[in-house]
Amino acid sequence: MRARHASHQARRAREFEAFVAGAAGRLLHAATLLTAETPDANPRARHLLALSLAHTYACWDRLHGEDPYDRTRQYLATRFAREIWHRYGLLGRARRRPAGALGVLAPHERLILVLRLYEGVAEEQASALLGLPVDRVRTICDRATATLLRPPPAPAPPVAAKAATP
């Protein structure tokens, strides 16, 4: 009995290691986009990924043919959403803007944008995952895309230059 259990644990570990070897890079990139950190300095994204992979490993035997990548991505998204809620409240007020490329977006906008555009999750699936109406997911995605495509405002001329001009 003990040998069979050890054999099962070894097989489970090999399967999970193979999954992590294939999926960890893409999942880390998704987590980095969510946290809006730079790729070379992303401790929050790495922590988020580690929690997601630990969760997936804990329920590895209960997957029963379910895609482990989908399960890990779902946990990554819901964990990030919960972190946003607990850290910033519903609207994400009083937060500092991350320096990454997606730092101009609010956390919930980044979440929906990453799910929809980077991960290719359908509106209906993103809606069900986040508990939002489909129209709301569509609106947030459209607004976030428009924000990213809008050119940055031109810097204002210095005040001294205005005073010197007759």
Tab-separated table of C-alpha atoms in Angstrom:
chain	number	residue	atom	x	y	z
A	1	MET	CA	0.000	0.000	0.000
A	2	ARG	CA	2.779	2.364	0.937
A	3	ALA	CA	4.640	1.696	-2.331
A	4	ARG	CA	1.514	2.371	-4.364
A	5	HIS	CA	0.975	5.665	-2.534
A	6	ALA	CA	4.597	6.666	-3.119
A	7	SER	CA	4.263	5.759	-6.795
A	8	HIS	CA	1.114	7.882	-7.074
A	9	GLN	CA	2.809	10.843	-5.380
A	10	ALA	CA	5.841	10.550	-7.679
A	11	ARG	CA	3.619	10.448	-10.784
A	12	ARG	CA	1.612	13.411	-9.502
A	13	ALA	CA	4.815	15.398	-8.896
A	14	ARG	CA	6.148	14.578	-12.391
A	15	GLU	CA	2.877	15.611	-14.037
A	16	PHE	CA	2.768	18.864	-12.094
A	17	GLU	CA	6.423	19.651	-12.850
A	18	ALA	CA	5.756	19.112	-16.547
A	19	PHE	CA	2.745	21.433	-16.344
A	20	VAL	CA	4.756	24.135	-14.563
A	21	ALA	CA	7.614	23.825	-17.052
A	22	GLY	CA	5.205	24.439	-19.904
A	23	ALA	CA	2.861	27.032	-18.423
A	24	ALA	CA	4.768	29.018	-15.807
A	25	GLY	CA	6.270	31.508	-18.251
A	26	ARG	CA	2.938	32.523	-19.749
A	27	LEU	CA	1.257	32.604	-16.329
A	28	LEU	CA	4.057	34.752	-14.911
A	29	HIS	CA	3.684	37.155	-17.823
A	30	ALA	CA	-0.083	37.348	-17.189
A	31	ALA	CA	0.539	37.977	-13.476
A	32	THR	CA	3.104	40.661	-14.342
A	33	LEU	CA	0.568	42.358	-16.607
A	34	LEU	CA	-2.041	42.200	-13.841
A	35	THR	CA	0.216	43.782	-11.254
A	36	ALA	CA	1.620	46.254	-13.847
A	37	GLU	CA	5.142	45.605	-12.637
A	38	THR	CA	8.168	45.577	-14.880
A	39	PRO	CA	9.240	42.100	-16.066
A	40	ASP	CA	12.612	42.296	-14.314
A	41	ALA	CA	11.194	43.512	-10.964
A	42	ASN	CA	7.930	41.713	-10.293
A	43	PRO	CA	7.753	40.384	-6.713
A	44	ARG	CA	3.954	40.767	-6.457
A	45	ALA	CA	3.454	38.875	-9.720
A	46	ARG	CA	5.777	36.074	-8.594
A	47	HIS	CA	3.937	35.811	-5.289
A	48	LEU	CA	0.584	35.718	-7.073
A	49	LEU	CA	1.855	32.986	-9.399
A	50	ALA	CA	3.269	30.950	-6.508
A	51	LEU	CA	-0.079	31.067	-4.703
A	52	SER	CA	-1.907	30.044	-7.874
A	53	LEU	CA	0.420	27.146	-8.583
A	54	ALA	CA	0.214	25.978	-4.964
A	55	HIS	CA	-3.570	25.999	-5.218
A	56	THR	CA	-3.444	24.021	-8.465
A	57	TYR	CA	-1.058	21.463	-6.957
A	58	ALA	CA	-3.310	21.075	-3.917
A	59	CYS	CA	-6.280	20.168	-6.108
A	60	TRP	CA	-4.287	18.321	-8.796
A	61	ASP	CA	-5.948	14.960	-8.101
A	62	ARG	CA	-9.433	16.516	-8.310
A	63	LEU	CA	-8.967	18.003	-11.779
A	64	HIS	CA	-10.336	14.862	-13.496
A	65	GLY	CA	-9.531	15.861	-17.062
A	66	GLU	CA	-10.012	19.596	-16.474
A	67	ASP	CA	-7.331	21.824	-17.972
A	68	PRO	CA	-4.862	22.757	-15.197
A	69	TYR	CA	-3.933	25.947	-17.068
A	70	ASP	CA	-7.542	27.151	-16.947
A	71	ARG	CA	-7.785	26.319	-13.245
A	72	THR	CA	-4.551	28.161	-12.477
A	73	ARG	CA	-5.559	31.180	-14.575
A	74	GLN	CA	-8.951	31.329	-12.846
A	75	TYR	CA	-7.341	31.237	-9.427
A	76	LEU	CA	-4.781	33.849	-10.503
A	77	ALA	CA	-7.558	36.192	-11.635
A	78	THR	CA	-9.793	35.683	-8.601
A	79	ARG	CA	-6.866	36.006	-6.208
A	80	PHE	CA	-5.853	39.282	-7.869
A	81	ALA	CA	-9.462	40.532	-7.752
A	82	ARG	CA	-9.692	39.678	-4.032
A	83	GLU	CA	-6.396	41.419	-3.380
A	84	ILE	CA	-7.681	44.530	-5.149
A	85	TRP	CA	-10.859	44.455	-3.097
A	86	HIS	CA	-9.100	44.026	0.240
A	87	ARG	CA	-6.310	46.464	-0.470
A	88	TYR	CA	-8.153	49.278	-2.235
A	89	GLY	CA	-11.872	48.779	-1.789
A	90	LEU	CA	-14.395	48.553	-4.576
A	91	LEU	CA	-13.125	51.387	-6.746
A	92	GLY	CA	-9.440	51.085	-5.976
A	93	ARG	CA	-9.084	54.549	-4.454
A	94	ALA	CA	-5.921	55.861	-2.787
A	95	ARG	CA	-3.523	53.607	-4.605
A	96	ARG	CA	-0.227	54.446	-6.189
A	97	ARG	CA	0.085	53.955	-9.926
A	98	PRO	CA	2.493	51.171	-10.930
A	99	ALA	CA	5.259	52.119	-13.333
A	100	GLY	CA	4.562	49.357	-15.877
A	101	ALA	CA	2.992	49.860	-19.291
A	102	LEU	CA	-0.470	49.079	-17.944
A	103	GLY	CA	0.006	51.272	-14.879
A	104	VAL	CA	-2.334	53.930	-16.288
A	105	LEU	CA	-5.259	51.507	-15.920
A	106	ALA	CA	-7.193	50.764	-12.764
A	107	PRO	CA	-6.616	47.229	-11.384
A	108	HIS	CA	-10.042	45.947	-12.460
A	109	GLU	CA	-9.441	47.331	-15.969
A	110	ARG	CA	-6.083	45.531	-16.115
A	111	LEU	CA	-7.730	42.315	-14.937
A	112	ILE	CA	-10.406	42.361	-17.614
A	113	LEU	CA	-7.995	43.498	-20.315
A	114	VAL	CA	-5.513	40.722	-19.523
A	115	LEU	CA	-8.251	38.089	-19.405
A	116	ARG	CA	-9.914	39.226	-22.616
A	117	LEU	CA	-7.006	40.282	-24.825
A	118	TYR	CA	-3.918	38.478	-23.524
A	119	GLU	CA	-5.514	35.238	-22.392
A	120	GLY	CA	-8.325	35.190	-24.974
A	121	VAL	CA	-11.088	34.462	-22.477
A	122	ALA	CA	-14.581	35.018	-23.883
A	123	GLU	CA	-16.702	37.839	-22.453
A	124	GLU	CA	-19.169	35.342	-21.011
A	125	GLN	CA	-16.416	33.381	-19.255
A	126	ALA	CA	-14.796	36.535	-17.863
A	127	SER	CA	-18.203	37.702	-16.736
A	128	ALA	CA	-18.905	34.444	-14.918
A	129	LEU	CA	-15.424	34.335	-13.398
A	130	LEU	CA	-15.646	37.867	-12.007
A	131	GLY	CA	-19.369	37.902	-11.205
A	132	LEU	CA	-20.082	40.864	-13.461
A	133	PRO	CA	-22.677	41.303	-16.203
A	134	VAL	CA	-21.388	40.698	-19.736
A	135	ASP	CA	-22.179	44.290	-20.724
A	136	ARG	CA	-20.056	45.576	-17.833
A	137	VAL	CA	-17.104	43.412	-18.881
A	138	ARG	CA	-17.442	44.690	-22.459
A	139	THR	CA	-17.636	48.307	-21.316
A	140	ILE	CA	-14.612	48.047	-19.024
A	141	CYS	CA	-12.580	46.311	-21.743
A	142	ASP	CA	-13.506	48.960	-24.304
A	143	ARG	CA	-12.681	51.798	-21.899
A	144	ALA	CA	-9.334	50.252	-20.950
A	145	THR	CA	-8.415	49.728	-24.597
A	146	ALA	CA	-9.342	53.317	-25.422
A	147	THR	CA	-7.242	54.553	-22.509
A	148	LEU	CA	-4.208	52.639	-23.737
A	149	LEU	CA	-4.659	53.814	-27.320
A	150	ARG	CA	-5.137	57.478	-26.378
A	151	PRO	CA	-1.907	59.446	-26.819
A	152	PRO	CA	-0.469	60.878	-23.612
A	153	PRO	CA	-1.253	64.558	-23.040
A	154	ALA	CA	1.381	67.019	-24.202
A	155	PRO	CA	3.417	68.459	-21.354
A	156	ALA	CA	2.395	71.944	-20.320
A	157	PRO	CA	4.890	74.711	-21.165
A	158	PRO	CA	6.843	76.017	-18.190
A	159	VAL	CA	5.296	78.981	-16.377
A	160	ALA	CA	8.437	81.136	-16.813
A	161	ALA	CA	8.223	80.762	-20.607
A	162	LYS	CA	4.653	82.112	-20.585
A	163	ALA	CA	5.651	85.174	-18.545
A	164	ALA	CA	8.652	85.982	-20.790
A	165	THR	CA	6.550	85.950	-23.981
A	166	PRO	CA	5.092	89.448	-24.792
